[in-house]
Short mmCIF file of C-alpha atoms in Angstrom, two decimals:
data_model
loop_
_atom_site.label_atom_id
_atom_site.label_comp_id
_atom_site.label_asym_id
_atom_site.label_seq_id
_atom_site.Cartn_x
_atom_site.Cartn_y
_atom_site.Cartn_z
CA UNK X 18 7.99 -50.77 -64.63
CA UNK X 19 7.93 -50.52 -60.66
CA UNK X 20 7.92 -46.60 -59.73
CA UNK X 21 7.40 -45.88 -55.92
CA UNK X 22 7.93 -42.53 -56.49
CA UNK X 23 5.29 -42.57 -59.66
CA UNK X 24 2.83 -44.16 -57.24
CA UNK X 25 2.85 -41.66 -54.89
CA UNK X 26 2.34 -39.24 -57.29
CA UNK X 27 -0.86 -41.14 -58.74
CA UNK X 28 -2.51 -41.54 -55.43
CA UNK X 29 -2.11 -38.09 -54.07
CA UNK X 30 -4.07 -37.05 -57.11
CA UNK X 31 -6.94 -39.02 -55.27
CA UNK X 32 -9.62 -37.70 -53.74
CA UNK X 33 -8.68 -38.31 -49.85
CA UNK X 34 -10.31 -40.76 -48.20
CA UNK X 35 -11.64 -44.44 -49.56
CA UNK X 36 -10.51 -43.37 -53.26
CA UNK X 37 -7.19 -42.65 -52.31
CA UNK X 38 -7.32 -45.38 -49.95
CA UNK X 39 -7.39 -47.75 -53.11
CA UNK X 40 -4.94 -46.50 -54.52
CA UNK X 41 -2.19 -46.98 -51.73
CA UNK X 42 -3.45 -50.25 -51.24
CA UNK X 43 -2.48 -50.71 -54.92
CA UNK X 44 0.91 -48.92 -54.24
CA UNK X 45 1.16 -51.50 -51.02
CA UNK X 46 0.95 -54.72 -53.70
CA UNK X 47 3.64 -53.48 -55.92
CA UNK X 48 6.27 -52.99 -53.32
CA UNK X 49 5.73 -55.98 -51.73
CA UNK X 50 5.91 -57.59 -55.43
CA UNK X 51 9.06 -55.69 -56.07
CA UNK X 52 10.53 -56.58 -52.45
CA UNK X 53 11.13 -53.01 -51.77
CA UNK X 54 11.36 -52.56 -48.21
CA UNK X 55 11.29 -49.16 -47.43
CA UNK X 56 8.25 -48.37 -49.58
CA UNK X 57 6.76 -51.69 -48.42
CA UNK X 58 6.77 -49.48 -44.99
CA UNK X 59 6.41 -46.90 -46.19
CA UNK X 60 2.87 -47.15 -48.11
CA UNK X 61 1.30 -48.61 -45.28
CA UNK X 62 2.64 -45.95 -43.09
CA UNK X 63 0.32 -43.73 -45.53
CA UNK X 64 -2.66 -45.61 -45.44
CA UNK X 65 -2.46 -45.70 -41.57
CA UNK X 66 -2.17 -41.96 -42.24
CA UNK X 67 -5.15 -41.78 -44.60
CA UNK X 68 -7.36 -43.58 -42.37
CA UNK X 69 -6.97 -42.11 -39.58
CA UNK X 70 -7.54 -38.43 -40.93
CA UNK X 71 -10.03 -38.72 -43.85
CA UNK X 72 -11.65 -41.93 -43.47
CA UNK X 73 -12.89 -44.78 -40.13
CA UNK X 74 -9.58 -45.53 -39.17
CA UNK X 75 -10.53 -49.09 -39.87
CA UNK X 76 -7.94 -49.98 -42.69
CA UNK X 77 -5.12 -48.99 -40.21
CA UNK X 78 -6.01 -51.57 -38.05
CA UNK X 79 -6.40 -53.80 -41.02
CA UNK X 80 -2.88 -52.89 -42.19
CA UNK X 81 -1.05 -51.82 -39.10
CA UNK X 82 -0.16 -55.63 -37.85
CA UNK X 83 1.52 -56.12 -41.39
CA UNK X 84 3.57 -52.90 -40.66
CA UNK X 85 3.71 -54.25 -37.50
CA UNK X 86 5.65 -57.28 -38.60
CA UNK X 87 7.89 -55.86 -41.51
CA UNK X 88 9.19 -53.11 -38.69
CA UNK X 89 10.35 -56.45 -36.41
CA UNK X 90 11.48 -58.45 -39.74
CA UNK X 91 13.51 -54.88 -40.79
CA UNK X 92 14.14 -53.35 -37.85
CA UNK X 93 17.02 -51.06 -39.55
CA UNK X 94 15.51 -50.46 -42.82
CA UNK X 95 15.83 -46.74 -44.36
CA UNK X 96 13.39 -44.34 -44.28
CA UNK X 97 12.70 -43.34 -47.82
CA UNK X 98 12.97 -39.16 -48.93
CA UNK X 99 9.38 -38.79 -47.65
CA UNK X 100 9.89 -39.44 -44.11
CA UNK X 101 13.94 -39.27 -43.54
CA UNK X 102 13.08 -36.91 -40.67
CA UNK X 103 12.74 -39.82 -38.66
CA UNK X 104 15.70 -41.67 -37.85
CA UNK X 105 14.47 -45.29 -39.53
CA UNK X 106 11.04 -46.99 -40.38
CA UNK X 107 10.60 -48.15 -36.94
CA UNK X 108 10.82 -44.75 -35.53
CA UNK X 109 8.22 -43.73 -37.68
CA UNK X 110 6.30 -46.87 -37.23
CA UNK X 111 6.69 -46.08 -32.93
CA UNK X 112 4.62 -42.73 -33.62
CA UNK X 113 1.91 -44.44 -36.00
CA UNK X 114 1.39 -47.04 -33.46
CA UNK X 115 0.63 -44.00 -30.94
CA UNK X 116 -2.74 -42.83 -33.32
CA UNK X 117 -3.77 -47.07 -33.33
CA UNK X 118 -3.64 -46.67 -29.89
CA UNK X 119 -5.85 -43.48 -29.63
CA UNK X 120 -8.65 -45.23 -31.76
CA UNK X 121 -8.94 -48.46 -30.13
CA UNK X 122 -12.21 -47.55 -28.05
CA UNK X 123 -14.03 -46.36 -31.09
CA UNK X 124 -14.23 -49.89 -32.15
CA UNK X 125 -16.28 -53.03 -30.55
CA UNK X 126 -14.24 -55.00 -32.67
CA UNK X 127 -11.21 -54.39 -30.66
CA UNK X 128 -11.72 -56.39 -27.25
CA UNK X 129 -10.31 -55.46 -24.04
CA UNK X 130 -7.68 -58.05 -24.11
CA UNK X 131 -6.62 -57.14 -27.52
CA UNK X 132 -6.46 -53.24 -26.34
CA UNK X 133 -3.81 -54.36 -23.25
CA UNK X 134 -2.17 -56.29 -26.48
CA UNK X 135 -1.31 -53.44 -28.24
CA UNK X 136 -0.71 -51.06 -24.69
CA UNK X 137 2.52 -53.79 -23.58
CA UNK X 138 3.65 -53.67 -26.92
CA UNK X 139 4.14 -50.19 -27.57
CA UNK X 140 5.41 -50.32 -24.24
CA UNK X 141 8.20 -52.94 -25.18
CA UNK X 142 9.13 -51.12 -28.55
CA UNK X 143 9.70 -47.48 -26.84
CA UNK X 144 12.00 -49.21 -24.33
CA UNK X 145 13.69 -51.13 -27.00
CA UNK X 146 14.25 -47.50 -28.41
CA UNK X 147 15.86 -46.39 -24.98
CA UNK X 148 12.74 -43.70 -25.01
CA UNK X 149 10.76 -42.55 -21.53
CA UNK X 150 7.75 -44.05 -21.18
CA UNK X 151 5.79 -40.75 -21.54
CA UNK X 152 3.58 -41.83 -24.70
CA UNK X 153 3.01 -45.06 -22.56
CA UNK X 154 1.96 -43.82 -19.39
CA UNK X 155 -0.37 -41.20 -21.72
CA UNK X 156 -2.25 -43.86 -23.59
CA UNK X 157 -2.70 -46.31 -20.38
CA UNK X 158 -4.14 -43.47 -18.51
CA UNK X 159 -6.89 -43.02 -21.59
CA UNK X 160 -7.31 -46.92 -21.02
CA UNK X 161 -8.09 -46.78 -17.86
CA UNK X 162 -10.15 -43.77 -18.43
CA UNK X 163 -12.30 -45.27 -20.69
CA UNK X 164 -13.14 -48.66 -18.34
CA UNK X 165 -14.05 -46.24 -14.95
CA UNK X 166 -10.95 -47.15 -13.33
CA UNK X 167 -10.57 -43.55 -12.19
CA UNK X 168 -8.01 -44.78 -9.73
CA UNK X 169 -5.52 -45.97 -11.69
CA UNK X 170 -6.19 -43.55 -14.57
CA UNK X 171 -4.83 -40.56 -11.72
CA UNK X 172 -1.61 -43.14 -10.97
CA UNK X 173 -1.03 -42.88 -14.91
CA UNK X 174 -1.81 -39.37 -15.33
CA UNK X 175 0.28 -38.42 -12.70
CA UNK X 176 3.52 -40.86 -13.89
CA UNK X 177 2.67 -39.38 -17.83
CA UNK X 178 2.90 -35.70 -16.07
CA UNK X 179 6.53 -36.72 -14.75
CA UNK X 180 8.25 -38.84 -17.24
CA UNK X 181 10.60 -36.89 -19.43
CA UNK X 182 9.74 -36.01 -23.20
CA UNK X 183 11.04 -37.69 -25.90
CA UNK X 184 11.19 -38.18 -29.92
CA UNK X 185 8.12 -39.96 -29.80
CA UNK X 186 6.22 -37.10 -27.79
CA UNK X 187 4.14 -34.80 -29.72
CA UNK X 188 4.65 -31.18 -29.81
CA UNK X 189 4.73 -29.15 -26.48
CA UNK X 190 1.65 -27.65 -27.65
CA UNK X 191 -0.27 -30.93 -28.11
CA UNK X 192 1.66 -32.44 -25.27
CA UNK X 193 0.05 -29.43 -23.02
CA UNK X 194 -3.35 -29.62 -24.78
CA UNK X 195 -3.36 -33.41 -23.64
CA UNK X 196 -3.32 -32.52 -19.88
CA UNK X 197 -5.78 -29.62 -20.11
CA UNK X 198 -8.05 -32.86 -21.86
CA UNK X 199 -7.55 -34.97 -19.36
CA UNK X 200 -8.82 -32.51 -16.23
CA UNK X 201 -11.45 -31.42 -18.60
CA UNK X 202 -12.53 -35.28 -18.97
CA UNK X 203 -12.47 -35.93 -15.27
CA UNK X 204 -14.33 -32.18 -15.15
CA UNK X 205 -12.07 -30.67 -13.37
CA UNK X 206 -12.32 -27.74 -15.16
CA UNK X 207 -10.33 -24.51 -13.04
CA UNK X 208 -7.07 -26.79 -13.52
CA UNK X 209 -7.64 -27.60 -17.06
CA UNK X 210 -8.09 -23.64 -17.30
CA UNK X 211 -5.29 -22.70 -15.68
CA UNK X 212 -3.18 -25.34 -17.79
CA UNK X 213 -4.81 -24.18 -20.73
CA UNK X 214 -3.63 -20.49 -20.23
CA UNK X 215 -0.35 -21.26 -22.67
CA UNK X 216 -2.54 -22.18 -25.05
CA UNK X 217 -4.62 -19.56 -25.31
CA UNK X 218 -2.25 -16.64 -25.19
CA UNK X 219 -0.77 -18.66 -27.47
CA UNK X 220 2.42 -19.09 -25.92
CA UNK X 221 2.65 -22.44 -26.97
CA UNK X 222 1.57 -23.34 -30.24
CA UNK X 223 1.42 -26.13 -33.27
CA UNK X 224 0.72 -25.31 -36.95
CA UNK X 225 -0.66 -22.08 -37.07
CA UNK X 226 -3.41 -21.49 -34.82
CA UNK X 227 -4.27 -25.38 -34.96
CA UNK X 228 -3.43 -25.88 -31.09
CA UNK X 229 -5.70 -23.05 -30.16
CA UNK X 230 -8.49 -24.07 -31.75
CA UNK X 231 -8.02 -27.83 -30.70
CA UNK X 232 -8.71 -26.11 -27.27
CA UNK X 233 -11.87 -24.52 -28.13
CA UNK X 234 -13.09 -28.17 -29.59
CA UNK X 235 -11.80 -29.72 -26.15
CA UNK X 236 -13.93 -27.17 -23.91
CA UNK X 237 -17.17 -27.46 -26.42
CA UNK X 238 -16.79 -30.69 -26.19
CA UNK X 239 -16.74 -30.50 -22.24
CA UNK X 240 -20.05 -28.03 -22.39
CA UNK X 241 -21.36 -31.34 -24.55
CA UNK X 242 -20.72 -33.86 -22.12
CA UNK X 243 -22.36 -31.43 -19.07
CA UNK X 244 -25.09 -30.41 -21.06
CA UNK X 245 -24.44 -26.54 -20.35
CA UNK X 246 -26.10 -25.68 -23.50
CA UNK X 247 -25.78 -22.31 -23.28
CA UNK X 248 -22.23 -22.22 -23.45
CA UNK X 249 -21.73 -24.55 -26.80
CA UNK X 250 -23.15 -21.84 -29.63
CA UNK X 251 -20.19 -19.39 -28.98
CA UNK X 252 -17.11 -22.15 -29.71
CA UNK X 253 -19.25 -23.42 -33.07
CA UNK X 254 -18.93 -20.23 -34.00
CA UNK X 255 -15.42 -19.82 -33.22
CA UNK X 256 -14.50 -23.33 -35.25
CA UNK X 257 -16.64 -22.33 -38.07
CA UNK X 258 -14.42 -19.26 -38.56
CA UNK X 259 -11.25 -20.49 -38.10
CA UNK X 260 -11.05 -24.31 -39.41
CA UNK X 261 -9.95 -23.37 -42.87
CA UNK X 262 -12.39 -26.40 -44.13
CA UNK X 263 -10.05 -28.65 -42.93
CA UNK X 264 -11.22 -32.15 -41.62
CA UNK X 265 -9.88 -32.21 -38.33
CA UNK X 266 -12.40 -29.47 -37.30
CA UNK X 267 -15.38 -30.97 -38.95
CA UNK X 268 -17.58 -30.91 -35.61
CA UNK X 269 -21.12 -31.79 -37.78
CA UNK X 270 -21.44 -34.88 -35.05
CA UNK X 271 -21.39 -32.73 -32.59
CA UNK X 272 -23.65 -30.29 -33.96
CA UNK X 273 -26.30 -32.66 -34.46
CA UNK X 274 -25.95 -34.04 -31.10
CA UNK X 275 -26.32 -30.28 -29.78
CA UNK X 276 -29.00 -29.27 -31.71
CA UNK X 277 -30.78 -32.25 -31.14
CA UNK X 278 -31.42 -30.72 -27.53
CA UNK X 279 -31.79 -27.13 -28.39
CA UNK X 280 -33.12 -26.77 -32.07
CA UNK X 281 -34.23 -30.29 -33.80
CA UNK X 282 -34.61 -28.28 -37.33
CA UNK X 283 -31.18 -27.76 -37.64
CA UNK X 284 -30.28 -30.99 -36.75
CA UNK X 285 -32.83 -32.48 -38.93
CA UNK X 286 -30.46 -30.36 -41.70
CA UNK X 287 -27.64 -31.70 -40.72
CA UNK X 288 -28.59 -35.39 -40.60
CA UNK X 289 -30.38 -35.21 -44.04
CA UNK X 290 -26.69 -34.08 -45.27
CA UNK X 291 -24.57 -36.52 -43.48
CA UNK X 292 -25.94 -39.68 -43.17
CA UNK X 293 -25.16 -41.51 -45.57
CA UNK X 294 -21.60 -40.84 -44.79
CA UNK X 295 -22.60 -42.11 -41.14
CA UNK X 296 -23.57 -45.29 -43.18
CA UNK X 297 -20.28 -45.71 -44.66
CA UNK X 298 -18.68 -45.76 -41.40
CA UNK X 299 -17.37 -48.82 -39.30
CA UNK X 300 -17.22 -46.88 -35.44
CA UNK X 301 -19.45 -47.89 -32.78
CA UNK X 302 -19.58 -43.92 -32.26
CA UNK X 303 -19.01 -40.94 -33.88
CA UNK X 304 -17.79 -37.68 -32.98
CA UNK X 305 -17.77 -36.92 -29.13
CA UNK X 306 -21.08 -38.71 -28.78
CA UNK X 307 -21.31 -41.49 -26.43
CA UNK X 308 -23.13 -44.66 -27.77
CA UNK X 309 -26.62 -43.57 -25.84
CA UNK X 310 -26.19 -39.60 -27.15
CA UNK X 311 -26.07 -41.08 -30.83
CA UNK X 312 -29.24 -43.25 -29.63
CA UNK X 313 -30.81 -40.16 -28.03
CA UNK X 314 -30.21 -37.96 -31.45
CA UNK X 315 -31.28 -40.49 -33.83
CA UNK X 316 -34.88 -40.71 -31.85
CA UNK X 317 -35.03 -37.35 -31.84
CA UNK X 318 -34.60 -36.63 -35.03
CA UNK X 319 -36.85 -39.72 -36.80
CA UNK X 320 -39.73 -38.57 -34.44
CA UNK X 321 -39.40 -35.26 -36.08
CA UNK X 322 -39.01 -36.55 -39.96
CA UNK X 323 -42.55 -39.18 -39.24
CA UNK X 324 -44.36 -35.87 -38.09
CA UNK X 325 -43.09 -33.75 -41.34
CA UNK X 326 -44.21 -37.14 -43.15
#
């Protein structure tokens, strides 16, 4: 007999990731053989969830148009007990659509044209909601960003800066983390410090010390991209302590990318553990490492493994 509330149970018992992954798919074909809306949403809402945290973020975008469609077929459909905090399924669907939108460049599979797609969609949804277009402006900025349109990426900074929160925006914390990113990105990095100072008094701050440590990711991530070397060690030390083990804070790409420039023996470690997760994966990139910084570390490293050969 069909139990939604059974199959949550059974696939939270799963190991996270592609295991678990099976099983909501699983969950996915029983609602939509039982007709049950809400759980119909609601499954795929937790695989987009799933993916994006513990595994490539490829089965979102596999799943994500079905959502997609339900949300527009059922646009007032209930949330079930697991998500009432948000005021329907399309609500919650408007905030999943945000971390789509956030992964599009790690995948060549996801054109340019396709990208704008998803951009003037999201666009038309939060004004069918009667939100600002905050979240918008945010994720067209990163667009622009990402193509060396520098121009137009300061037009949508500037209009994301100004438009007025809403129940899609994230926390103030993240919200204030995402501009202190954004001058760090175009390495402007005395604003991004002086933005940053909330954060690291800790005047602002989202789940626990999670916001603060985002911060030290963001600036060794900035040290990365600059090559200041000598200023990485000190924030892998920092995450190390504090990340709890949890997957968010998993910085081994990064690692390997930094120690493929300062000590290959310990990158050589790290790669021997990781990849043949790296194998598993369906992103262009991984980590903070640009497509020719992945090239650069892989060289490095099988040069070293033929000589220990």
């Amino acid at each position: 007999m069909y139990n939604p509330d059974l199959l949550k149970q059974q696939y939270e018992q799963l190991e996270n990731g592609k295991v678990r992954i099976s099983g909501m798919y699983e969950s996915i074909k029983q609602a939509d053989e039982n007709n049950d809306v809400p759980f119909q949403l609601y499954f795929r809402i937790e695989l987009c969830d799933e993916s994006d945290w513990y595994a490539d973020s490829l089965d979102m975008f596999v799943v994500f148009p079905k959502l997609l469609a339900l949300g527009d077929k059922h646009p007032d459909a209930p949330s079930t007990v697991y998500n009432n905090n948000y005021e329907n399924a399309i609500a919650h669907i408007l905030w999943v659509y945000k971390w789509l939108l956030n992964d599009c460049s790690e995948f060549y599979q996801i054109s340019k044209a396709d990208w704008e797609m998803f951009l003037e969609d999201f666009k038309k949804i939060t004004v069918a909601f009667g939100y600002s277009l905050r979240e918008y402006y945010n994720y067209k900025e990163a667009y622009y960003s990402y193509f060396g349109d520098n121009e137009l990426a300061k037009k949508y900074f500037e209009l994301f800066r100004n438009a007025p929160r809403n129940r899609n925006s994230d926390c103030k914390a993240c919200d204030q983390l995402e501009i202190v990113k954004k001058y760090l990105n175009n390495n402007e990095l005395e604003k991004a410090q002086r933005e940053a100072v909330v954060l690291e008094t800790r005047q602002l701050s989202c789940g626990n010390s999670h916001s603060w440590l985002r911060l030290q990711n963001a600036y060794m991530c900035y040290y990365m991209r600059n090559k200041e070397f000598d200023k990485i060690e000190k924030y892998i030390r920092l995450i190390h302590r504090y990340d709890n083990g949890e997957i968010e804070f998993d910085i081994s790409d990064e690692e390997i990318l930094y120690y493929s420039y300062t000590d290959i023996s310990k990158a050589l470690k790290i790669y021997k553990r990781e990849w043949k997760e790296w194998l598993t994966q369906k992103i262009l990139m991984i980590g903070s490492m640009t497509e020719k910084e992945y090239v650069y570390s892989l060289k490095n490293l099988w040069k070293v493994e033929r000589q220990i050969q």
